[in-house]
PDB file of C-alpha atoms in Angstrom:
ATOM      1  CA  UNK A 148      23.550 -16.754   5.415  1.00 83.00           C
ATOM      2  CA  UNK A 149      22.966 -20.221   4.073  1.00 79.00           C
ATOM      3  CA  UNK A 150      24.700 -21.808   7.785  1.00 83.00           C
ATOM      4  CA  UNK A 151      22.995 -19.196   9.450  1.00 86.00           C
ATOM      5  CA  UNK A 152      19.865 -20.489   8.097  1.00 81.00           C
ATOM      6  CA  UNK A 153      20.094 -24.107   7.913  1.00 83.00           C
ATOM      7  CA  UNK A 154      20.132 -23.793  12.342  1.00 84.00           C
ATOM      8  CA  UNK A 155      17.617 -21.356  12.352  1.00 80.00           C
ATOM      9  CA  UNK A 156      14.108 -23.611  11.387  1.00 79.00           C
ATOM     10  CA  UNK A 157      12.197 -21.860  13.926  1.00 87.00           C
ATOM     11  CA  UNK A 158      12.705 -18.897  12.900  1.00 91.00           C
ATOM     12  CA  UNK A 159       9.858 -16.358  12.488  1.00 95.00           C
ATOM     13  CA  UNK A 160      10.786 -12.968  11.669  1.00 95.00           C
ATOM     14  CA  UNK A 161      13.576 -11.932   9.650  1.00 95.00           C
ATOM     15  CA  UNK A 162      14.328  -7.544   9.204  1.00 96.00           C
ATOM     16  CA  UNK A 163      17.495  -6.842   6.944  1.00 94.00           C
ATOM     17  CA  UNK A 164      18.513  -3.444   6.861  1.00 94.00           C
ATOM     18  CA  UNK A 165      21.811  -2.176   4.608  1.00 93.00           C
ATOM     19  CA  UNK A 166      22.869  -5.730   4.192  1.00 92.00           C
ATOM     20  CA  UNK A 167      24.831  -7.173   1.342  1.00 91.00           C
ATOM     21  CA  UNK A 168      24.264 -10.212   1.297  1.00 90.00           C
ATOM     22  CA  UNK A 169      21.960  -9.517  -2.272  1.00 91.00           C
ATOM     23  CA  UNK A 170      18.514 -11.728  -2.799  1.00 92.00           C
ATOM     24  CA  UNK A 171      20.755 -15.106  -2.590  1.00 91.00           C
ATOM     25  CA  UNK A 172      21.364 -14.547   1.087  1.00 91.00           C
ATOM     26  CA  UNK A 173      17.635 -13.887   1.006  1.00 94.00           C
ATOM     27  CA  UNK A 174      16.938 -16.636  -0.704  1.00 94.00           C
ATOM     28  CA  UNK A 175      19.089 -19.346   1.349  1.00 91.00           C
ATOM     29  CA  UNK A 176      17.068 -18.209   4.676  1.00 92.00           C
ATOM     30  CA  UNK A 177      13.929 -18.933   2.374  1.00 94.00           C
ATOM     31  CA  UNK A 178      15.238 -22.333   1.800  1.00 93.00           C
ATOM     32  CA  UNK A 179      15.525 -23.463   5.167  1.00 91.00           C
ATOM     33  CA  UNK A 180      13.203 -20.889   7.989  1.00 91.00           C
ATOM     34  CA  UNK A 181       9.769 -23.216   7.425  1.00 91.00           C
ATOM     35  CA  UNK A 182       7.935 -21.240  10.094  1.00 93.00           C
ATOM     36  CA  UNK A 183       9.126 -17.675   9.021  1.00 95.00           C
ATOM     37  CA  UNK A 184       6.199 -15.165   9.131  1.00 97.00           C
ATOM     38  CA  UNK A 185       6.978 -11.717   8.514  1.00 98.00           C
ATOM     39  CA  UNK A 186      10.258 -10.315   5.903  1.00 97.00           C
ATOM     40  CA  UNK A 187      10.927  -7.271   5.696  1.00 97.00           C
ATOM     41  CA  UNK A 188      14.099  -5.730   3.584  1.00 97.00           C
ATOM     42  CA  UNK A 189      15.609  -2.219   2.726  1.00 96.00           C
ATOM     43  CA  UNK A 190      18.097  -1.565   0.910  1.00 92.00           C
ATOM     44  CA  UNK A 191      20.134  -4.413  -0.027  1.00 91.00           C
ATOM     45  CA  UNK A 192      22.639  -4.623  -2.227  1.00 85.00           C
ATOM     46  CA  UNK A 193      25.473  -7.262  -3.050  1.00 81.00           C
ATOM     47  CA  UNK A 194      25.480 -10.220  -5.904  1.00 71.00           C
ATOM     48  CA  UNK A 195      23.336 -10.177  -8.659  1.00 72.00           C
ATOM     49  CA  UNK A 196      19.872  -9.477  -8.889  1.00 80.00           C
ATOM     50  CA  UNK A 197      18.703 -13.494  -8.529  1.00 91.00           C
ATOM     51  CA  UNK A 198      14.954 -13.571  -8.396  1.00 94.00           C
ATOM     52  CA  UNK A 199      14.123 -14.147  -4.545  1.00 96.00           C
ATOM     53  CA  UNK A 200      12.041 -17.645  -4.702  1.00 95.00           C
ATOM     54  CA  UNK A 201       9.548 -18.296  -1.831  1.00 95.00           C
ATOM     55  CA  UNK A 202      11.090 -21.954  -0.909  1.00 93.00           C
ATOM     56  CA  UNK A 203       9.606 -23.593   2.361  1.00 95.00           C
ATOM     57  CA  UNK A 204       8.038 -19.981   3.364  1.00 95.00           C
ATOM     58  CA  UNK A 205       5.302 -20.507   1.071  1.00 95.00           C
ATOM     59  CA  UNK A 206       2.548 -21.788   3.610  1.00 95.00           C
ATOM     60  CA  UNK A 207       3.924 -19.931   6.393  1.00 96.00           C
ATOM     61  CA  UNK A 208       4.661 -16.355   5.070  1.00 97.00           C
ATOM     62  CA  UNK A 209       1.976 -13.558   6.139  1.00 98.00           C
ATOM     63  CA  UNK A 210       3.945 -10.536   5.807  1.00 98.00           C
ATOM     64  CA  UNK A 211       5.977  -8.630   2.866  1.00 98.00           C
ATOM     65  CA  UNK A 212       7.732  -5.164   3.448  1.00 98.00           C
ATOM     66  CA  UNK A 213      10.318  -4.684   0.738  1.00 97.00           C
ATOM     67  CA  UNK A 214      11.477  -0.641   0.743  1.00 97.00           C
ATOM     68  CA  UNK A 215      14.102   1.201  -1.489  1.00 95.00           C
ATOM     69  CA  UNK A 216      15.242  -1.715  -3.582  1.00 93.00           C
ATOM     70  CA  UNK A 217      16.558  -0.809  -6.841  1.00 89.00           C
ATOM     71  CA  UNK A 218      15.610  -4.323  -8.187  1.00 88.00           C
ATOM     72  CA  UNK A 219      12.594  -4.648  -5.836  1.00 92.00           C
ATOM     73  CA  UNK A 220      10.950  -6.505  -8.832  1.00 93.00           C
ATOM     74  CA  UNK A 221      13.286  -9.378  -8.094  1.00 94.00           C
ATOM     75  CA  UNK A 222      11.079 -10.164  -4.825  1.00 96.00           C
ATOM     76  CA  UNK A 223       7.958 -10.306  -7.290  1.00 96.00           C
ATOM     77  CA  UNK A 224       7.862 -14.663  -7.383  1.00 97.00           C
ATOM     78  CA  UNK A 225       8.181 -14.378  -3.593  1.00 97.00           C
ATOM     79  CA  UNK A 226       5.261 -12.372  -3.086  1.00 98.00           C
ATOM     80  CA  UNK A 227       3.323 -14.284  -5.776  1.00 97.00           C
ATOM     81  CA  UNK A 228       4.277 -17.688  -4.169  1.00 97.00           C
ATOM     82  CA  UNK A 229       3.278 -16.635  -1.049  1.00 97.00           C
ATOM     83  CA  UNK A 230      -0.311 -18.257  -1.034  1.00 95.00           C
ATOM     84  CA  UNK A 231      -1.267 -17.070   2.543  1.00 97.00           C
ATOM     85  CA  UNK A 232      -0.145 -13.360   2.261  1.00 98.00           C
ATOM     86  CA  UNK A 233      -2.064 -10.878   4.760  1.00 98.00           C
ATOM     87  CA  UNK A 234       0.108  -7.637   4.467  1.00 98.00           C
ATOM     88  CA  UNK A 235       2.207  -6.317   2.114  1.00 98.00           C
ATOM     89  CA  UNK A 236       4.228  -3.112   1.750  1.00 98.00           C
ATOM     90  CA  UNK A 237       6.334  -2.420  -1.368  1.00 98.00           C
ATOM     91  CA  UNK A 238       8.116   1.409  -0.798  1.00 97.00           C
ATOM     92  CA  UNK A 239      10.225   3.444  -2.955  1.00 95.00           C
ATOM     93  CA  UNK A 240      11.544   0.452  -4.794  1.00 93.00           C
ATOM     94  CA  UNK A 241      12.686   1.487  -8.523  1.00 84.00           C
ATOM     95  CA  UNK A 242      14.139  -0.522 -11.826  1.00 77.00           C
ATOM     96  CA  UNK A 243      13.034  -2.426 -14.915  1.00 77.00           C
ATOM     97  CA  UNK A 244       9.666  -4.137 -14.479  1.00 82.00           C
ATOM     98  CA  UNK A 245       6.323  -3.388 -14.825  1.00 92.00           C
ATOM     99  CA  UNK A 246       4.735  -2.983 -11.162  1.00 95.00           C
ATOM    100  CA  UNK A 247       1.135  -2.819 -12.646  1.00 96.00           C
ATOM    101  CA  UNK A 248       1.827  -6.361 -14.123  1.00 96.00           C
ATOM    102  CA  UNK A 249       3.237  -7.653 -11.480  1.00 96.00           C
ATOM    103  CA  UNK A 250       0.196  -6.136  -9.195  1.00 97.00           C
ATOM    104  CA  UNK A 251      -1.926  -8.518 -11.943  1.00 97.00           C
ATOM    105  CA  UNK A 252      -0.202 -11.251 -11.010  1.00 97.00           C
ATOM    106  CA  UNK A 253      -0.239 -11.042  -7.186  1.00 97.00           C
ATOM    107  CA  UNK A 254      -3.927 -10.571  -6.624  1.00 96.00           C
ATOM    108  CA  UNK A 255      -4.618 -13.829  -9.284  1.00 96.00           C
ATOM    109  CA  UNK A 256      -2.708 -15.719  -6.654  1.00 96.00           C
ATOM    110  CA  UNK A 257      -3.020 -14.511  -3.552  1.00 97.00           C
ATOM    111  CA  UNK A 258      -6.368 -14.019  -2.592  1.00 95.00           C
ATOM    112  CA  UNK A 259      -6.221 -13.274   0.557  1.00 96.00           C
ATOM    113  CA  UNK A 260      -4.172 -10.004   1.037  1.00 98.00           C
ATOM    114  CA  UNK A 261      -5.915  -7.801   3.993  1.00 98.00           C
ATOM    115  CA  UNK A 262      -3.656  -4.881   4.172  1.00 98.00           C
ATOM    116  CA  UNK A 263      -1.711  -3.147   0.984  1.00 98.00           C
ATOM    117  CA  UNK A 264       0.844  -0.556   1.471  1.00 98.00           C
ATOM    118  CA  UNK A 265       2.440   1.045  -1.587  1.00 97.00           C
ATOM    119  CA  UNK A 266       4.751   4.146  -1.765  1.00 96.00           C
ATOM    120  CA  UNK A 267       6.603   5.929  -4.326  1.00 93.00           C
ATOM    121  CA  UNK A 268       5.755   3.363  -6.509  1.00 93.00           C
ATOM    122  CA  UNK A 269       5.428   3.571 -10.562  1.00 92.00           C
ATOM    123  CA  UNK A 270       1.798   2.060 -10.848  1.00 93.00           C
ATOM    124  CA  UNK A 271      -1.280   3.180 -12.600  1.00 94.00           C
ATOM    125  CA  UNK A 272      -4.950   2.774 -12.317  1.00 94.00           C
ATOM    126  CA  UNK A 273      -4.679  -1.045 -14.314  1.00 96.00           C
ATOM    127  CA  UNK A 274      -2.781  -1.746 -10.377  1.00 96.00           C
ATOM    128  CA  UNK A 275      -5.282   0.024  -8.397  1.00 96.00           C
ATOM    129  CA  UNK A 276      -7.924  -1.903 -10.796  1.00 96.00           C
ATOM    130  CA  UNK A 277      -6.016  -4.776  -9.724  1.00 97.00           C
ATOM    131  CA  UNK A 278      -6.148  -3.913  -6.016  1.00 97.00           C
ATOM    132  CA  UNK A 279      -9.445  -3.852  -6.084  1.00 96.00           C
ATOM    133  CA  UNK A 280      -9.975  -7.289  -6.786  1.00 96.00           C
ATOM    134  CA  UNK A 281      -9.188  -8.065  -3.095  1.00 96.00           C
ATOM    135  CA  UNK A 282     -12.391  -8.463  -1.394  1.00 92.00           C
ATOM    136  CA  UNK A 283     -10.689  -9.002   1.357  1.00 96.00           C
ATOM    137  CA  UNK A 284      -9.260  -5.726   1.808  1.00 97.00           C
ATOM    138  CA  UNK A 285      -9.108  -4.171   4.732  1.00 97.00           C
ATOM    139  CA  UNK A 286      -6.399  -1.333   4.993  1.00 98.00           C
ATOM    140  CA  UNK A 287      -5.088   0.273   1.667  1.00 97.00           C
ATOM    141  CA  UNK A 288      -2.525   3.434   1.982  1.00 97.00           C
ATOM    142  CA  UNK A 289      -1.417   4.774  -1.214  1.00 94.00           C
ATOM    143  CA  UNK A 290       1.889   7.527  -1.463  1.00 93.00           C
ATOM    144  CA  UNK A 291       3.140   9.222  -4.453  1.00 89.00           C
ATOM    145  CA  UNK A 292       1.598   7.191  -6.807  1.00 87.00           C
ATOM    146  CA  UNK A 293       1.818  10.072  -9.220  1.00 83.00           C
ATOM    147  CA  UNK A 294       0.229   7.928 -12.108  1.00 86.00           C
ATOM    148  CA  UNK A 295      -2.745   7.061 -10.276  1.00 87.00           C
ATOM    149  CA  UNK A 296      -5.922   8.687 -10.780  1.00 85.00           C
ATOM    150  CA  UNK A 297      -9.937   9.038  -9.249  1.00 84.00           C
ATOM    151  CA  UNK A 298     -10.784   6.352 -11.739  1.00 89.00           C
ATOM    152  CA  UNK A 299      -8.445   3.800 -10.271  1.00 90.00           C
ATOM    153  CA  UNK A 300      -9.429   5.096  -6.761  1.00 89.00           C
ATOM    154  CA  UNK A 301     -12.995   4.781  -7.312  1.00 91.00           C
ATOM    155  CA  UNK A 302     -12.615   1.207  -8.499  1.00 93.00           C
ATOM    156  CA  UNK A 303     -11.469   0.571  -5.174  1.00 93.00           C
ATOM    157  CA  UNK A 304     -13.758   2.017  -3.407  1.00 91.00           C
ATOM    158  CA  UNK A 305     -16.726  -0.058  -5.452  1.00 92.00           C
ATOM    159  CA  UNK A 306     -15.549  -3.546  -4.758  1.00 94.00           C
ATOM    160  CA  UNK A 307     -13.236  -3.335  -1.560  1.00 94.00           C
ATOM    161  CA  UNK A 308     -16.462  -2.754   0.823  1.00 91.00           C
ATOM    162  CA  UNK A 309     -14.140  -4.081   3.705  1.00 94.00           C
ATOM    163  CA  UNK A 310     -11.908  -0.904   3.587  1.00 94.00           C
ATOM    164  CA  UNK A 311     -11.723   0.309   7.470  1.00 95.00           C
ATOM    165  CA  UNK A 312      -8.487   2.064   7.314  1.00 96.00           C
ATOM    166  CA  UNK A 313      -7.735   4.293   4.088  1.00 94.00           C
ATOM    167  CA  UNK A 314      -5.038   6.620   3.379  1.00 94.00           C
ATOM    168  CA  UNK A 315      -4.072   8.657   0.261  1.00 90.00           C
ATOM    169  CA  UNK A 316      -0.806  10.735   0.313  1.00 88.00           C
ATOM    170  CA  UNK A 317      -2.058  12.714  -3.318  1.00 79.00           C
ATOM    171  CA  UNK A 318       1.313  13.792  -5.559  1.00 72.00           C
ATOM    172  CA  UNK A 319       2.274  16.980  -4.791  1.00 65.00           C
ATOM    173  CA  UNK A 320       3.658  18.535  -7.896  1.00 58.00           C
ATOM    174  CA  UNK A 321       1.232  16.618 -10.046  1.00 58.00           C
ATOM    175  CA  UNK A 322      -2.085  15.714  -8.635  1.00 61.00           C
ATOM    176  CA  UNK A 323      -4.209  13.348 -10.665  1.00 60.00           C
ATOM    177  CA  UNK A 324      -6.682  12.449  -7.692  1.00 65.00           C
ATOM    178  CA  UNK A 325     -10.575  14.563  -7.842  1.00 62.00           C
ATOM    179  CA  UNK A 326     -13.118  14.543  -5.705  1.00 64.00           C
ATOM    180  CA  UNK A 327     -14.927  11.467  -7.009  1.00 71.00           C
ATOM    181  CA  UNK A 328     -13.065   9.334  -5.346  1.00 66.00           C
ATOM    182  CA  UNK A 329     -13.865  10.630  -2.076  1.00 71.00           C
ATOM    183  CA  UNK A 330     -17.848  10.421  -2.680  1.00 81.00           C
ATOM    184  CA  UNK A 331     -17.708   7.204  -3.975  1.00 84.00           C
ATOM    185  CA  UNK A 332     -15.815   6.052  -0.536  1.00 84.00           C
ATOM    186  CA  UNK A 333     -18.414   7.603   1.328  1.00 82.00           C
ATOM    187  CA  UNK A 334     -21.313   6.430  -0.587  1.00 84.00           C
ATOM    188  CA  UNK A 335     -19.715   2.581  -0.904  1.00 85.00           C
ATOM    189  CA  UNK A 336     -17.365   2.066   2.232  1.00 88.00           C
ATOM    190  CA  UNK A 337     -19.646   2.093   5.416  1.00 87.00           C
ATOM    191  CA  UNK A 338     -17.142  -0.306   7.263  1.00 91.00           C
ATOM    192  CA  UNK A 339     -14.463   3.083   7.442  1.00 92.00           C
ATOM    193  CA  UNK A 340     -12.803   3.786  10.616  1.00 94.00           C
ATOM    194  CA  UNK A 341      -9.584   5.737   9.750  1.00 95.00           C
ATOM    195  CA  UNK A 342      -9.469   8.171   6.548  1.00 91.00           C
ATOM    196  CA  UNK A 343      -5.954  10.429   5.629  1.00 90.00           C
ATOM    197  CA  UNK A 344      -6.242  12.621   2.991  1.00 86.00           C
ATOM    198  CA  UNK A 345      -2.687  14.504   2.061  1.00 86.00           C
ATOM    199  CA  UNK A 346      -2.107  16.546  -0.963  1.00 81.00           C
ATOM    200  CA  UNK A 347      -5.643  16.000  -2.027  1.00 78.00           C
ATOM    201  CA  UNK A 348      -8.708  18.810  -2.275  1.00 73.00           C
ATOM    202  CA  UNK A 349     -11.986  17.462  -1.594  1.00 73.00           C
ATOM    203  CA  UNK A 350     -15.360  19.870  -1.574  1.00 74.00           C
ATOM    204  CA  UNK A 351     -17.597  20.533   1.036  1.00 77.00           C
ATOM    205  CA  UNK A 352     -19.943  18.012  -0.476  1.00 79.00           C
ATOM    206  CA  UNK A 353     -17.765  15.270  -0.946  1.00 78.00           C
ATOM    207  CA  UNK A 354     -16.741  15.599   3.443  1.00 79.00           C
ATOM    208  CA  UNK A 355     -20.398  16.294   4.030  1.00 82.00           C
ATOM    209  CA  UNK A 356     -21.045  12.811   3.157  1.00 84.00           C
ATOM    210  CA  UNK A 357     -18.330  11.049   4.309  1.00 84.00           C
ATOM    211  CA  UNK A 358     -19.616  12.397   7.438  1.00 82.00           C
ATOM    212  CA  UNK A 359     -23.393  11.431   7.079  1.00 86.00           C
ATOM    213  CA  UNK A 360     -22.825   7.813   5.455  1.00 86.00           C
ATOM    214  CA  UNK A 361     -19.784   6.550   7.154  1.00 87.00           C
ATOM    215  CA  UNK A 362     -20.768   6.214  10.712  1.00 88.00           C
ATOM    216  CA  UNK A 363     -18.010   4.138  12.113  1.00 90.00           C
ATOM    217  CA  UNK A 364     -15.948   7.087  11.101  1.00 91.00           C
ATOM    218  CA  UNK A 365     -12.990   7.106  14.085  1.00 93.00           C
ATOM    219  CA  UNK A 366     -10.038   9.354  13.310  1.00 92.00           C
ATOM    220  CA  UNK A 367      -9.539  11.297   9.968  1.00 88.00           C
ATOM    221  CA  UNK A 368      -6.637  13.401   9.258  1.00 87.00           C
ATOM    222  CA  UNK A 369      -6.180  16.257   6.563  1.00 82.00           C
ATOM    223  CA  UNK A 370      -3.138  17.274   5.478  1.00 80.00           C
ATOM    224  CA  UNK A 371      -2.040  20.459   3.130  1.00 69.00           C
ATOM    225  CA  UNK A 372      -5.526  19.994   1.347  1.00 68.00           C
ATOM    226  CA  UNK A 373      -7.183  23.319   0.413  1.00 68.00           C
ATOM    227  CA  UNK A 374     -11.025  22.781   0.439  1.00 62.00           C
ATOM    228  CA  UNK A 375     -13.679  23.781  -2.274  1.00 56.00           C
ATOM    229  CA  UNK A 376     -17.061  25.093  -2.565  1.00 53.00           C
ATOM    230  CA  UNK A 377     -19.466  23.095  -3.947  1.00 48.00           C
ATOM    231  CA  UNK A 378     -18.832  24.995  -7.076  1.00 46.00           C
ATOM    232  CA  UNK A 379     -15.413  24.588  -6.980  1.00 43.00           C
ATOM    233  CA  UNK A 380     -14.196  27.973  -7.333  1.00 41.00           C
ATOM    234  CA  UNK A 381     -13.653  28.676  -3.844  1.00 40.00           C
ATOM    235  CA  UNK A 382     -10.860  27.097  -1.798  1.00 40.00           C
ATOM    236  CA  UNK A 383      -9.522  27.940   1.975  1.00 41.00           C
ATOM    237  CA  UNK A 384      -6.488  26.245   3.029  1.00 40.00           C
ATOM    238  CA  UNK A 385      -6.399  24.055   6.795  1.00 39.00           C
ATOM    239  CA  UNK A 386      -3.632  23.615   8.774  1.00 39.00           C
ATOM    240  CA  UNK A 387      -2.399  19.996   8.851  1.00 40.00           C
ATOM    241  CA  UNK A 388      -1.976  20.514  12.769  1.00 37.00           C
ATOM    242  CA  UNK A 389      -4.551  22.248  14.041  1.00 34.00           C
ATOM    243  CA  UNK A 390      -7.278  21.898  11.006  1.00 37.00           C
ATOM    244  CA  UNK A 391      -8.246  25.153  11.709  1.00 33.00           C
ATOM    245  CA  UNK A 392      -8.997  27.546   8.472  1.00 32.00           C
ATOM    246  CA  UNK A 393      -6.327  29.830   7.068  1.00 27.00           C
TER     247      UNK A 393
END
């Protein structure tokens, strides 16, 4: 990797895919690739776990997709480095480390993340609280974040007032997520165009005024939700292809 990247200066996307190569092949194409833009890496494996540095790719970098890493942590100084970060997705990556931390540490540094994409991922509401210190926020999807909860989803919603795209995949087995969340998106996210709701039950209220506040409102998709009354007793299921009622 490290002669494949010492004649490869221009390069400007770089996708690694069952390689094992481990985070010091990573790490010698971040060394050398000065104009790389977008990583993205799934499972690798090989060598030790060597935290993956950001090198000459700290100007340049403006995407991070890192998915089922069992060390994914290891790519946390990258990200951090990374001053001019616009996207990053982080899926189904496991091991030691403290993700909420780390989710501290990223938004301190990188202040201009537009687009956050986190699956599967052991984080709490101290990361979402954490999230929402990007202002510049833009797109958030959140999926099987079991520990998460309406308070961390709320926070969100009251300081990310750039949100236009917003998806939350609720866990299934264990779902932590009320209906708060959804009013305060309606009442504090005028700017939404896209909303996905999966494995979460919102009441009639809470869609009523999603539908009267957010008027930019261009696609929204429900998925295995069963809807309340306003009393919350009630519920009807809707079909996540259709959306007609059960």
């Amino acid at each position: 990797m490290a002669a494949f990247a010492v004649n490869c200066e221009t390069l400007k996307k770089l996708t690694c895919y069952s390689c094992n190569f481990g985070t010091e092949g990573i790490n010698a194409v971040l060394d050398h690739s000065s104009s790389l833009k977008e990583l993205s890496v799934k499972r690798l494996v090989g060598g030790a776990a060597i935290p993956v540095r950001p090198g000459v790719v700290a100007s340049s970098l403006k995407t991070i997709y890192i998915k089922e890493l069992h060390n994914g942590q290891c790519f946390g100084p990258l990200i951090i480095g990374s001053k001019n970060l616009r996207t990053l997705k982080i899926f189904c990556c496991s091991g030691p480390g403290d993700w909420d931390k780390l989710l501290e540490s990223i938004v301190k540094r990188v202040t201009g993340l537009t687009e956050i994409h986190l699956k599967t991922l052991l984080i709490s509401d101290v990361g979402l609280a954490a999230i929402s210190n990007c202002s510049n926020l833009e797109i958030l999807h959140l999926a099987n974040t079991r520990l998460c909860t309406t308070a961390g989803l709320v926070s969100i919603a009251g300081h990310c007032k750039l949100l236009r795209e917003l998806h939350i995949h609720g866990w299934k087995k264990a779902n932590r997520i009320g209906n708060e969340d959804r009013t305060a998106i309606a009442k504090w996210c005028p700017n939404l165009k896209e909303l996905v709701l999966m494995n979460v039950n919102p009441t009639c209220f809470s869609l009523d005024l999603l539908a009267a506040n957010c008027k930019n409102l261009e696609r929204s998709a429900f998925w295995t939700i069963m809807l309340l009354s306003l009393e919350g007793r009630g519920a009807r299921g809707i079909n996540e292809s259709s959306g007609r009622q059960l």
